Amino acid sequence: MSDLVIPAPPLPTVPTSTGGRFPVRRVFCVGRNYAAHAREMGHDPDREPPFFFTKPADAVVVDGADTPYPSITERLEHEVELVVAIGTGGADIAVEDALAHLWGYTVGIDLTRRDLQAEAKRLGRPWDTAKGFDASAPIGELVPAADVDPASGPIELRVNGALRQSGDLADQIWSVAETVAELSRFVALAPGDLLMTGTPEGVGALERGDTLEGTIAGVGSVRTRIT
């Protein structure tokens, strides 16, 4: 007999190309990891140490499901990103060892309530309600790390078939290995953690009915419709 006083919440999972599903423990995100995106958001893209924010694990939207337009915002924006999945945990991971801790890679979309984020920045407040809301992280199918070179490759997002974002993984200010290693200085990473690694320039507003498709060469795609 369970000693839980309420039913346990379901475990969020992400599909994989191997046929199983990857359990999601936490979702971390790194900000301003592409110089051109940093500039379009009004920041100097010099190589400052990366900073991180989070989304709840159950923010993931998987299997091509629709994504509801969130409440309390008048400007929902898209940010296509390479997502890495931690397979082996650790703290204070060395850069040269970081990629060995990864189970795989996929494509994700960091949905953002941009108006709430702008207000939080103005007031010096946290970004939680701007970034960590329900269904704020559409995620594609994970592929094993051995099949991917995270150092380079075109990354794009199309909305209703029209190109919105276009860049290359080589444009990242901090490499995947460097970002994983830096994050592990702040928290002990664990199997099931996801890390969204930043977005190229071209972020923009979304409307109900929009269909989004993000792709990364050699990794895969993510697709969702805003309802």
PDB file of C-alpha atoms in Angstrom:
ATOM      1  CA  MET A   1       0.000   0.000   0.000  1.00  0.00           C
ATOM      2  CA  SER A   2       1.323   3.446  -0.935  1.00  0.00           C
ATOM      3  CA  ASP A   3       1.917   5.990   1.823  1.00  0.00           C
ATOM      4  CA  LEU A   4       1.369   8.932  -0.570  1.00  0.00           C
ATOM      5  CA  VAL A   5      -1.388  11.243   0.616  1.00  0.00           C
ATOM      6  CA  ILE A   6      -2.345  12.147  -2.973  1.00  0.00           C
ATOM      7  CA  PRO A   7      -1.768  10.231  -6.226  1.00  0.00           C
ATOM      8  CA  ALA A   8       1.749  10.616  -7.594  1.00  0.00           C
ATOM      9  CA  PRO A   9       1.907  12.908 -10.643  1.00  0.00           C
ATOM     10  CA  PRO A  10       2.678  11.230 -13.966  1.00  0.00           C
ATOM     11  CA  LEU A  11       6.324  11.122 -15.025  1.00  0.00           C
ATOM     12  CA  PRO A  12       6.999  13.322 -18.075  1.00  0.00           C
ATOM     13  CA  THR A  13       8.841  11.426 -20.819  1.00  0.00           C
ATOM     14  CA  VAL A  14      10.319  12.219 -24.224  1.00  0.00           C
ATOM     15  CA  PRO A  15      10.309   9.782 -27.167  1.00  0.00           C
ATOM     16  CA  THR A  16      13.602   8.415 -28.454  1.00  0.00           C
ATOM     17  CA  SER A  17      14.733   7.015 -31.781  1.00  0.00           C
ATOM     18  CA  THR A  18      15.632   3.754 -30.026  1.00  0.00           C
ATOM     19  CA  GLY A  19      11.987   2.997 -29.257  1.00  0.00           C
ATOM     20  CA  GLY A  20      11.981   3.665 -25.502  1.00  0.00           C
ATOM     21  CA  ARG A  21      11.151   6.880 -23.681  1.00  0.00           C
ATOM     22  CA  PHE A  22      13.452   9.195 -21.735  1.00  0.00           C
ATOM     23  CA  PRO A  23      12.162  10.220 -18.279  1.00  0.00           C
ATOM     24  CA  VAL A  24      12.436  13.962 -17.620  1.00  0.00           C
ATOM     25  CA  ARG A  25      13.729  15.011 -14.200  1.00  0.00           C
ATOM     26  CA  ARG A  26      14.426  18.732 -14.691  1.00  0.00           C
ATOM     27  CA  VAL A  27      14.680  21.198 -17.583  1.00  0.00           C
ATOM     28  CA  PHE A  28      17.493  23.756 -17.562  1.00  0.00           C
ATOM     29  CA  CYS A  29      17.985  26.526 -20.132  1.00  0.00           C
ATOM     30  CA  VAL A  30      20.962  28.738 -20.906  1.00  0.00           C
ATOM     31  CA  GLY A  31      20.424  32.345 -21.935  1.00  0.00           C
ATOM     32  CA  ARG A  32      22.034  34.421 -24.708  1.00  0.00           C
ATOM     33  CA  ASN A  33      24.278  31.690 -26.114  1.00  0.00           C
ATOM     34  CA  TYR A  34      24.250  33.044 -29.686  1.00  0.00           C
ATOM     35  CA  ALA A  35      25.821  36.456 -30.312  1.00  0.00           C
ATOM     36  CA  ALA A  36      23.268  37.597 -32.911  1.00  0.00           C
ATOM     37  CA  HIS A  37      20.344  36.730 -30.630  1.00  0.00           C
ATOM     38  CA  ALA A  38      21.991  38.570 -27.738  1.00  0.00           C
ATOM     39  CA  ARG A  39      22.239  41.653 -29.965  1.00  0.00           C
ATOM     40  CA  GLU A  40      18.610  41.456 -31.089  1.00  0.00           C
ATOM     41  CA  MET A  41      17.604  41.363 -27.411  1.00  0.00           C
ATOM     42  CA  GLY A  42      19.698  44.478 -26.728  1.00  0.00           C
ATOM     43  CA  HIS A  43      22.735  42.910 -25.033  1.00  0.00           C
ATOM     44  CA  ASP A  44      26.478  42.888 -25.643  1.00  0.00           C
ATOM     45  CA  PRO A  45      27.368  39.356 -26.769  1.00  0.00           C
ATOM     46  CA  ASP A  46      30.842  39.189 -25.285  1.00  0.00           C
ATOM     47  CA  ARG A  47      31.785  35.851 -23.766  1.00  0.00           C
ATOM     48  CA  GLU A  48      30.413  36.412 -20.267  1.00  0.00           C
ATOM     49  CA  PRO A  49      29.846  33.282 -18.168  1.00  0.00           C
ATOM     50  CA  PRO A  50      26.598  31.558 -19.160  1.00  0.00           C
ATOM     51  CA  PHE A  51      23.560  32.008 -16.938  1.00  0.00           C
ATOM     52  CA  PHE A  52      20.712  29.562 -16.441  1.00  0.00           C
ATOM     53  CA  PHE A  53      16.985  29.415 -15.770  1.00  0.00           C
ATOM     54  CA  THR A  54      14.573  26.492 -15.510  1.00  0.00           C
ATOM     55  CA  LYS A  55      11.263  25.123 -16.689  1.00  0.00           C
ATOM     56  CA  PRO A  56       9.245  22.469 -14.840  1.00  0.00           C
ATOM     57  CA  ALA A  57       9.629  18.926 -16.141  1.00  0.00           C
ATOM     58  CA  ASP A  58       5.956  18.756 -17.078  1.00  0.00           C
ATOM     59  CA  ALA A  59       6.327  21.794 -19.351  1.00  0.00           C
ATOM     60  CA  VAL A  60       7.442  19.430 -22.130  1.00  0.00           C
ATOM     61  CA  VAL A  61       5.109  18.947 -25.103  1.00  0.00           C
ATOM     62  CA  VAL A  62       5.940  15.740 -26.974  1.00  0.00           C
ATOM     63  CA  ASP A  63       4.861  13.465 -29.814  1.00  0.00           C
ATOM     64  CA  GLY A  64       3.825  16.422 -31.997  1.00  0.00           C
ATOM     65  CA  ALA A  65       0.958  17.396 -29.701  1.00  0.00           C
ATOM     66  CA  ASP A  66      -0.682  20.811 -29.953  1.00  0.00           C
ATOM     67  CA  THR A  67       0.510  23.571 -27.625  1.00  0.00           C
ATOM     68  CA  PRO A  68      -2.102  25.828 -26.000  1.00  0.00           C
ATOM     69  CA  TYR A  69      -1.560  29.577 -26.204  1.00  0.00           C
ATOM     70  CA  PRO A  70      -0.751  30.565 -22.598  1.00  0.00           C
ATOM     71  CA  SER A  71      -2.761  32.916 -20.448  1.00  0.00           C
ATOM     72  CA  ILE A  72      -1.650  36.364 -19.228  1.00  0.00           C
ATOM     73  CA  THR A  73       0.423  37.314 -22.254  1.00  0.00           C
ATOM     74  CA  GLU A  74      -0.026  39.340 -25.408  1.00  0.00           C
ATOM     75  CA  ARG A  75       3.305  38.324 -26.947  1.00  0.00           C
ATOM     76  CA  LEU A  76       4.214  34.638 -27.080  1.00  0.00           C
ATOM     77  CA  GLU A  77       7.540  34.118 -28.870  1.00  0.00           C
ATOM     78  CA  HIS A  78       9.478  31.125 -30.232  1.00  0.00           C
ATOM     79  CA  GLU A  79      13.130  30.165 -29.656  1.00  0.00           C
ATOM     80  CA  VAL A  80      14.387  27.009 -31.406  1.00  0.00           C
ATOM     81  CA  GLU A  81      17.204  25.229 -29.566  1.00  0.00           C
ATOM     82  CA  LEU A  82      19.460  22.189 -29.452  1.00  0.00           C
ATOM     83  CA  VAL A  83      18.471  20.160 -26.383  1.00  0.00           C
ATOM     84  CA  VAL A  84      20.844  17.775 -24.617  1.00  0.00           C
ATOM     85  CA  ALA A  85      19.756  14.919 -22.369  1.00  0.00           C
ATOM     86  CA  ILE A  86      21.885  13.896 -19.380  1.00  0.00           C
ATOM     87  CA  GLY A  87      22.458  10.154 -19.103  1.00  0.00           C
ATOM     88  CA  THR A  88      25.128  10.083 -16.400  1.00  0.00           C
ATOM     89  CA  GLY A  89      25.035  12.536 -13.531  1.00  0.00           C
ATOM     90  CA  GLY A  90      27.811  14.439 -11.829  1.00  0.00           C
ATOM     91  CA  ALA A  91      28.955  17.678 -10.230  1.00  0.00           C
ATOM     92  CA  ASP A  92      31.917  19.861 -11.209  1.00  0.00           C
ATOM     93  CA  ILE A  93      32.241  17.980 -14.488  1.00  0.00           C
ATOM     94  CA  ALA A  94      35.372  18.797 -16.488  1.00  0.00           C
ATOM     95  CA  VAL A  95      34.809  20.257 -19.958  1.00  0.00           C
ATOM     96  CA  GLU A  96      36.750  17.427 -21.561  1.00  0.00           C
ATOM     97  CA  ASP A  97      34.482  14.870 -19.863  1.00  0.00           C
ATOM     98  CA  ALA A  98      31.138  16.621 -20.342  1.00  0.00           C
ATOM     99  CA  LEU A  99      29.984  15.018 -23.598  1.00  0.00           C
ATOM    100  CA  ALA A 100      30.453  11.565 -22.091  1.00  0.00           C
ATOM    101  CA  HIS A 101      27.658  12.403 -19.613  1.00  0.00           C
ATOM    102  CA  LEU A 102      25.068  12.869 -22.381  1.00  0.00           C
ATOM    103  CA  TRP A 103      22.483  10.282 -23.414  1.00  0.00           C
ATOM    104  CA  GLY A 104      21.398  12.142 -26.493  1.00  0.00           C
ATOM    105  CA  TYR A 105      20.230  15.234 -28.360  1.00  0.00           C
ATOM    106  CA  THR A 106      16.999  16.592 -29.779  1.00  0.00           C
ATOM    107  CA  VAL A 107      15.362  19.783 -31.020  1.00  0.00           C
ATOM    108  CA  GLY A 108      13.236  21.908 -28.707  1.00  0.00           C
ATOM    109  CA  ILE A 109      11.365  25.209 -28.678  1.00  0.00           C
ATOM    110  CA  ASP A 110      11.680  27.528 -25.687  1.00  0.00           C
ATOM    111  CA  LEU A 111       8.350  29.357 -25.697  1.00  0.00           C
ATOM    112  CA  THR A 112       8.507  32.702 -23.934  1.00  0.00           C
ATOM    113  CA  ARG A 113       5.944  35.191 -22.644  1.00  0.00           C
ATOM    114  CA  ARG A 114       8.093  38.056 -23.943  1.00  0.00           C
ATOM    115  CA  ASP A 115       6.001  40.834 -22.439  1.00  0.00           C
ATOM    116  CA  LEU A 116       6.228  39.253 -18.985  1.00  0.00           C
ATOM    117  CA  GLN A 117       9.970  38.746 -19.425  1.00  0.00           C
ATOM    118  CA  ALA A 118      10.463  42.389 -20.399  1.00  0.00           C
ATOM    119  CA  GLU A 119       8.556  43.524 -17.317  1.00  0.00           C
ATOM    120  CA  ALA A 120      10.562  41.170 -15.078  1.00  0.00           C
ATOM    121  CA  LYS A 121      13.810  42.540 -16.507  1.00  0.00           C
ATOM    122  CA  ARG A 122      12.637  46.115 -15.954  1.00  0.00           C
ATOM    123  CA  LEU A 123      11.808  45.401 -12.313  1.00  0.00           C
ATOM    124  CA  GLY A 124      14.813  43.152 -11.652  1.00  0.00           C
ATOM    125  CA  ARG A 125      12.564  40.174 -10.929  1.00  0.00           C
ATOM    126  CA  PRO A 126      12.914  36.464 -11.799  1.00  0.00           C
ATOM    127  CA  TRP A 127      11.832  35.156 -15.206  1.00  0.00           C
ATOM    128  CA  ASP A 128       9.821  32.195 -13.856  1.00  0.00           C
ATOM    129  CA  THR A 129       6.386  33.202 -15.138  1.00  0.00           C
ATOM    130  CA  ALA A 130       7.867  34.285 -18.482  1.00  0.00           C
ATOM    131  CA  LYS A 131       9.707  31.016 -19.129  1.00  0.00           C
ATOM    132  CA  GLY A 132       8.431  28.256 -16.829  1.00  0.00           C
ATOM    133  CA  PHE A 133       4.736  28.094 -17.670  1.00  0.00           C
ATOM    134  CA  ASP A 134       2.620  25.100 -18.716  1.00  0.00           C
ATOM    135  CA  ALA A 135       3.463  23.598 -22.127  1.00  0.00           C
ATOM    136  CA  SER A 136       6.390  25.982 -22.650  1.00  0.00           C
ATOM    137  CA  ALA A 137       8.838  23.387 -24.007  1.00  0.00           C
ATOM    138  CA  PRO A 138       7.863  21.443 -27.144  1.00  0.00           C
ATOM    139  CA  ILE A 139      10.487  18.698 -27.533  1.00  0.00           C
ATOM    140  CA  GLY A 140      11.278  16.367 -30.452  1.00  0.00           C
ATOM    141  CA  GLU A 141      12.574  12.813 -30.522  1.00  0.00           C
ATOM    142  CA  LEU A 142      15.879  12.167 -28.758  1.00  0.00           C
ATOM    143  CA  VAL A 143      18.671  10.519 -30.720  1.00  0.00           C
ATOM    144  CA  PRO A 144      21.700   8.861 -29.069  1.00  0.00           C
ATOM    145  CA  ALA A 145      24.690  11.120 -28.451  1.00  0.00           C
ATOM    146  CA  ALA A 146      27.003   8.883 -30.470  1.00  0.00           C
ATOM    147  CA  ASP A 147      25.033   9.768 -33.622  1.00  0.00           C
ATOM    148  CA  VAL A 148      25.413  13.564 -33.304  1.00  0.00           C
ATOM    149  CA  ASP A 149      28.180  16.150 -33.670  1.00  0.00           C
ATOM    150  CA  PRO A 150      26.958  19.059 -31.500  1.00  0.00           C
ATOM    151  CA  ALA A 151      29.699  21.409 -32.678  1.00  0.00           C
ATOM    152  CA  SER A 152      28.114  22.480 -35.967  1.00  0.00           C
ATOM    153  CA  GLY A 153      25.085  22.117 -38.182  1.00  0.00           C
ATOM    154  CA  PRO A 154      22.227  24.297 -39.464  1.00  0.00           C
ATOM    155  CA  ILE A 155      19.437  25.087 -36.973  1.00  0.00           C
ATOM    156  CA  GLU A 156      16.153  26.530 -38.262  1.00  0.00           C
ATOM    157  CA  LEU A 157      12.587  27.297 -37.261  1.00  0.00           C
ATOM    158  CA  ARG A 158       9.699  27.720 -39.682  1.00  0.00           C
ATOM    159  CA  VAL A 159       6.275  29.098 -38.808  1.00  0.00           C
ATOM    160  CA  ASN A 160       3.509  28.110 -41.226  1.00  0.00           C
ATOM    161  CA  GLY A 161       6.258  27.096 -43.643  1.00  0.00           C
ATOM    162  CA  ALA A 162       8.031  30.477 -43.601  1.00  0.00           C
ATOM    163  CA  LEU A 163      11.596  30.654 -42.314  1.00  0.00           C
ATOM    164  CA  ARG A 164      11.832  32.621 -39.051  1.00  0.00           C
ATOM    165  CA  GLN A 165      15.126  31.539 -37.451  1.00  0.00           C
ATOM    166  CA  SER A 166      18.292  30.322 -39.151  1.00  0.00           C
ATOM    167  CA  GLY A 167      21.735  29.782 -37.681  1.00  0.00           C
ATOM    168  CA  ASP A 168      24.385  27.181 -37.039  1.00  0.00           C
ATOM    169  CA  LEU A 169      25.378  25.306 -33.904  1.00  0.00           C
ATOM    170  CA  ALA A 170      28.910  26.582 -34.568  1.00  0.00           C
ATOM    171  CA  ASP A 171      27.606  30.065 -33.674  1.00  0.00           C
ATOM    172  CA  GLN A 172      27.150  29.134 -30.005  1.00  0.00           C
ATOM    173  CA  ILE A 173      29.205  31.341 -27.701  1.00  0.00           C
ATOM    174  CA  TRP A 174      29.634  28.445 -25.266  1.00  0.00           C
ATOM    175  CA  SER A 175      29.931  24.924 -26.661  1.00  0.00           C
ATOM    176  CA  VAL A 176      27.710  22.108 -25.407  1.00  0.00           C
ATOM    177  CA  ALA A 177      30.596  20.680 -23.378  1.00  0.00           C
ATOM    178  CA  GLU A 178      31.376  24.058 -21.808  1.00  0.00           C
ATOM    179  CA  THR A 179      27.719  24.719 -20.991  1.00  0.00           C
ATOM    180  CA  VAL A 180      27.197  21.304 -19.373  1.00  0.00           C
ATOM    181  CA  ALA A 181      30.378  21.689 -17.352  1.00  0.00           C
ATOM    182  CA  GLU A 182      29.409  25.179 -16.178  1.00  0.00           C
ATOM    183  CA  LEU A 183      25.896  24.090 -15.165  1.00  0.00           C
ATOM    184  CA  SER A 184      27.375  21.210 -13.158  1.00  0.00           C
ATOM    185  CA  ARG A 185      29.197  23.758 -11.006  1.00  0.00           C
ATOM    186  CA  PHE A 186      25.836  25.060  -9.751  1.00  0.00           C
ATOM    187  CA  VAL A 187      23.850  21.825  -9.455  1.00  0.00           C
ATOM    188  CA  ALA A 188      24.687  18.141  -9.436  1.00  0.00           C
ATOM    189  CA  LEU A 189      23.357  16.955 -12.776  1.00  0.00           C
ATOM    190  CA  ALA A 190      21.389  13.707 -12.791  1.00  0.00           C
ATOM    191  CA  PRO A 191      20.067  11.246 -15.360  1.00  0.00           C
ATOM    192  CA  GLY A 192      16.848  12.630 -16.796  1.00  0.00           C
ATOM    193  CA  ASP A 193      17.921  16.267 -16.827  1.00  0.00           C
ATOM    194  CA  LEU A 194      17.456  18.219 -20.069  1.00  0.00           C
ATOM    195  CA  LEU A 195      19.429  21.321 -21.057  1.00  0.00           C
ATOM    196  CA  MET A 196      18.221  23.743 -23.723  1.00  0.00           C
ATOM    197  CA  THR A 197      21.358  25.356 -25.149  1.00  0.00           C
ATOM    198  CA  GLY A 198      20.227  28.714 -26.522  1.00  0.00           C
ATOM    199  CA  THR A 199      18.684  30.105 -29.700  1.00  0.00           C
ATOM    200  CA  PRO A 200      19.896  31.905 -32.830  1.00  0.00           C
ATOM    201  CA  GLU A 201      18.509  35.243 -33.957  1.00  0.00           C
ATOM    202  CA  GLY A 202      15.070  35.711 -35.474  1.00  0.00           C
ATOM    203  CA  VAL A 203      12.775  35.152 -32.496  1.00  0.00           C
ATOM    204  CA  GLY A 204       9.280  36.429 -33.079  1.00  0.00           C
ATOM    205  CA  ALA A 205       5.642  36.469 -32.065  1.00  0.00           C
ATOM    206  CA  LEU A 206       3.166  33.610 -32.469  1.00  0.00           C
ATOM    207  CA  GLU A 207      -0.594  33.501 -32.937  1.00  0.00           C
ATOM    208  CA  ARG A 208      -3.199  30.822 -32.350  1.00  0.00           C
ATOM    209  CA  GLY A 209      -3.279  28.485 -35.340  1.00  0.00           C
ATOM    210  CA  ASP A 210       0.438  28.845 -36.139  1.00  0.00           C
ATOM    211  CA  THR A 211       2.311  25.628 -36.953  1.00  0.00           C
ATOM    212  CA  LEU A 212       5.952  25.509 -35.868  1.00  0.00           C
ATOM    213  CA  GLU A 213       8.653  23.188 -37.170  1.00  0.00           C
ATOM    214  CA  GLY A 214      12.171  23.344 -35.802  1.00  0.00           C
ATOM    215  CA  THR A 215      15.003  21.366 -37.384  1.00  0.00           C
ATOM    216  CA  ILE A 216      18.685  20.749 -36.735  1.00  0.00           C
ATOM    217  CA  ALA A 217      20.721  18.938 -39.383  1.00  0.00           C
ATOM    218  CA  GLY A 218      21.871  15.572 -38.115  1.00  0.00           C
ATOM    219  CA  VAL A 219      19.623  15.761 -35.039  1.00  0.00           C
ATOM    220  CA  GLY A 220      15.987  15.826 -36.122  1.00  0.00           C
ATOM    221  CA  SER A 221      12.936  18.022 -35.758  1.00  0.00           C
ATOM    222  CA  VAL A 222      10.134  19.189 -33.480  1.00  0.00           C
ATOM    223  CA  ARG A 223       6.662  20.145 -34.610  1.00  0.00           C
ATOM    224  CA  THR A 224       3.681  21.661 -32.807  1.00  0.00           C
ATOM    225  CA  ARG A 225       0.625  23.831 -33.471  1.00  0.00           C
ATOM    226  CA  ILE A 226      -0.401  26.732 -31.245  1.00  0.00           C
ATOM    227  CA  THR A 227      -4.072  26.425 -30.287  1.00  0.00           C
TER     228      THR A 227
END
